[in-house]
XYZ file of C-alpha atoms in Angstrom:
161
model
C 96.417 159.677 79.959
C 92.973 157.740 80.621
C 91.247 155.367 78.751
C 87.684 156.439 77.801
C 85.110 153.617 77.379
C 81.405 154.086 76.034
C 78.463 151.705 75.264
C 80.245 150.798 71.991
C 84.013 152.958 72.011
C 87.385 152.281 73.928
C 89.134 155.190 73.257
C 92.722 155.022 74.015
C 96.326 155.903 73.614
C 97.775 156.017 70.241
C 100.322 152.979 69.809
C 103.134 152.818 67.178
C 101.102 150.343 64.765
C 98.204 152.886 64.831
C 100.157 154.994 62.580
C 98.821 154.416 59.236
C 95.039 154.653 60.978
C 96.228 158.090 62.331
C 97.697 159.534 58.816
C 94.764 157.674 56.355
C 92.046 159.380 58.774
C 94.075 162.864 59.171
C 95.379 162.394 55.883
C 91.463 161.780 54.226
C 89.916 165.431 52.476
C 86.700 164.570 53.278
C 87.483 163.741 56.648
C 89.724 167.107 57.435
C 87.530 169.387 55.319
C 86.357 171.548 58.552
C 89.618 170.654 60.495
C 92.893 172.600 60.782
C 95.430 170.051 59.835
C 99.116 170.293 60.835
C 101.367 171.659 58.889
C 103.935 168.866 59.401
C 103.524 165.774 57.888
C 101.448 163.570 59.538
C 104.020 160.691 59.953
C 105.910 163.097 61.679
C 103.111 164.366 63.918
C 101.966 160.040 64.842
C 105.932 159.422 65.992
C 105.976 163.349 68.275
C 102.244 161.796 69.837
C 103.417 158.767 69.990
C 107.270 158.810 71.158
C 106.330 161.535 74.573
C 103.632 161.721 76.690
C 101.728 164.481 75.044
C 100.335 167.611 76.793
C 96.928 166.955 76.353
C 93.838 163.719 76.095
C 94.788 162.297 72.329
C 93.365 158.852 71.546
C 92.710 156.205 68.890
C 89.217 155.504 69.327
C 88.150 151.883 68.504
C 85.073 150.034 67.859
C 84.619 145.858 67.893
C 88.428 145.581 67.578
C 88.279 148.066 64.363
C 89.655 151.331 64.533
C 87.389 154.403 63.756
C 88.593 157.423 64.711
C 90.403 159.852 66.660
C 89.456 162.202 69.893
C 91.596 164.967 71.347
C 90.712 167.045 74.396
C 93.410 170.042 74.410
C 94.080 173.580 75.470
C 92.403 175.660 72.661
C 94.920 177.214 70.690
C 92.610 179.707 69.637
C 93.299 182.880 71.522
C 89.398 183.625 71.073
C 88.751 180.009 73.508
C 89.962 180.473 77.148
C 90.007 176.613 78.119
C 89.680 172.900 76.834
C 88.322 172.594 73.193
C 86.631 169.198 71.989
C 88.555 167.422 69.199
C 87.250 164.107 66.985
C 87.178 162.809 63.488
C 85.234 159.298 62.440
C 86.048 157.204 58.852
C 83.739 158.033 56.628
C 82.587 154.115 56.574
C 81.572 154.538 60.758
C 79.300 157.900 59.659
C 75.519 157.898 60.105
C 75.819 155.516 63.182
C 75.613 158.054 65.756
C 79.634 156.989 66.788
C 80.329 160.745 67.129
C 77.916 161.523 69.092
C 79.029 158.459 71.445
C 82.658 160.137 71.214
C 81.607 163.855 71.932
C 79.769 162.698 75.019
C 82.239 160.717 76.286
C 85.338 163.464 75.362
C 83.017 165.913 77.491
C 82.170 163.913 80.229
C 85.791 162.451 80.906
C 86.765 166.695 80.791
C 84.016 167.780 83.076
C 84.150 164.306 85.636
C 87.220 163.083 85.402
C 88.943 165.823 84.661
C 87.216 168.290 86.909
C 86.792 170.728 83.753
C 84.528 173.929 84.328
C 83.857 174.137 80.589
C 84.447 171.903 77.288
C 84.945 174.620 74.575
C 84.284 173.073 70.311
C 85.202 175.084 67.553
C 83.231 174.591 64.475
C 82.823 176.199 60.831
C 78.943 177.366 60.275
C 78.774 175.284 57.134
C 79.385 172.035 59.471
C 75.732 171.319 59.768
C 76.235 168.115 61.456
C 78.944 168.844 64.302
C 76.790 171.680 65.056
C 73.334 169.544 65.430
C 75.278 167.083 67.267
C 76.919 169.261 69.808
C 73.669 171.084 70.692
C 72.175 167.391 71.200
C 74.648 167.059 73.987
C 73.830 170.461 75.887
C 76.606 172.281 74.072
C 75.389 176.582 73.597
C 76.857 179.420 71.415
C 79.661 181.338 72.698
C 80.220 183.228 70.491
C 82.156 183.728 66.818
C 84.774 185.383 64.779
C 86.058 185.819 61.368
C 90.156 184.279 61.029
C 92.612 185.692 58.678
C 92.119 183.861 55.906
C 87.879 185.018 55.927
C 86.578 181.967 57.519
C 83.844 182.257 60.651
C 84.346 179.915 63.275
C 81.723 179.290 65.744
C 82.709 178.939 69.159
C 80.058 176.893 71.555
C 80.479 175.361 75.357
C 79.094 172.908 77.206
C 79.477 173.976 81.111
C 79.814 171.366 83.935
């Protein structure tokens, strides 16, 4: 897996004493609250990410030696996406400082450069005002949407190389 580096981010590969970063951010409500969350416990998730080399971009994403989030790029397991979905989370205390935009652009531009990506797919709930803003600041378009099984509509948007 490659390191990502922006103006102010170093995102990189989760170590084993990034655990209780990975579960207090994963494990925060307000954080998750238009995620899916496993269904394992996280602890268990951290040592599976951490102990193989995992199928897909997951990093710890670090600012001035402080960590402040996490970044996935993955295979979309969403039969609706056909291709590499856009993945991130910031603490609450890094919000309003335009950090995920700074990791959305870089996710997306290390899929369509560096990895060669013909598309970067994100998956968002229509209530989640702010990922949506932000992804259409970086280029990203509706797709498309659906309603799940349990009611919810999920918006589907790309961003194209």
């Amino acid at each position: 897996m490659t390191d990502v580096a922006t103006d102010r981010l170093v995102l990189r590969a989760y170590a084993p004493e990034d655990e209780d970063n990975f579960t207090g951010l994963l494990g925060d409500p307000v954080v998750t609250r238009w995620m899916g969350v496993p269904a394992r416990p996280l602890r268990e998730v951290f040592r599976s990410v951490v102990a193989a080399e995992p199928a897909w971009d997951i990093w710890a994403i670090w600012a001035d030696g402080r960590y402040v989030g996490h970044g996935e790029l993955k295979p979309s397991p969403d039969p609706h996406v056909d291709g590499h979905e856009l993945v991130y989370a910031l603490v609450p205390d890094a919000w309003g400082r335009g950090l995920g935009t700074e990791i959305a652009e870089g996710i997306t531009k290390h899929g369509l450069e560096t990895l060669g990506l013909d598309a970067v797919h994100a998956t968002v709930a229509p209530e989640n005002e702010a990922s949506l803003r932000l992804l259409r600041r970086l280029g990203y378009v509706d797709a498309g949407s659906w309603v799940d099984d349990d009611g919810d509509e999920t918006l589907w948007l790309v961003r194209r190389g």
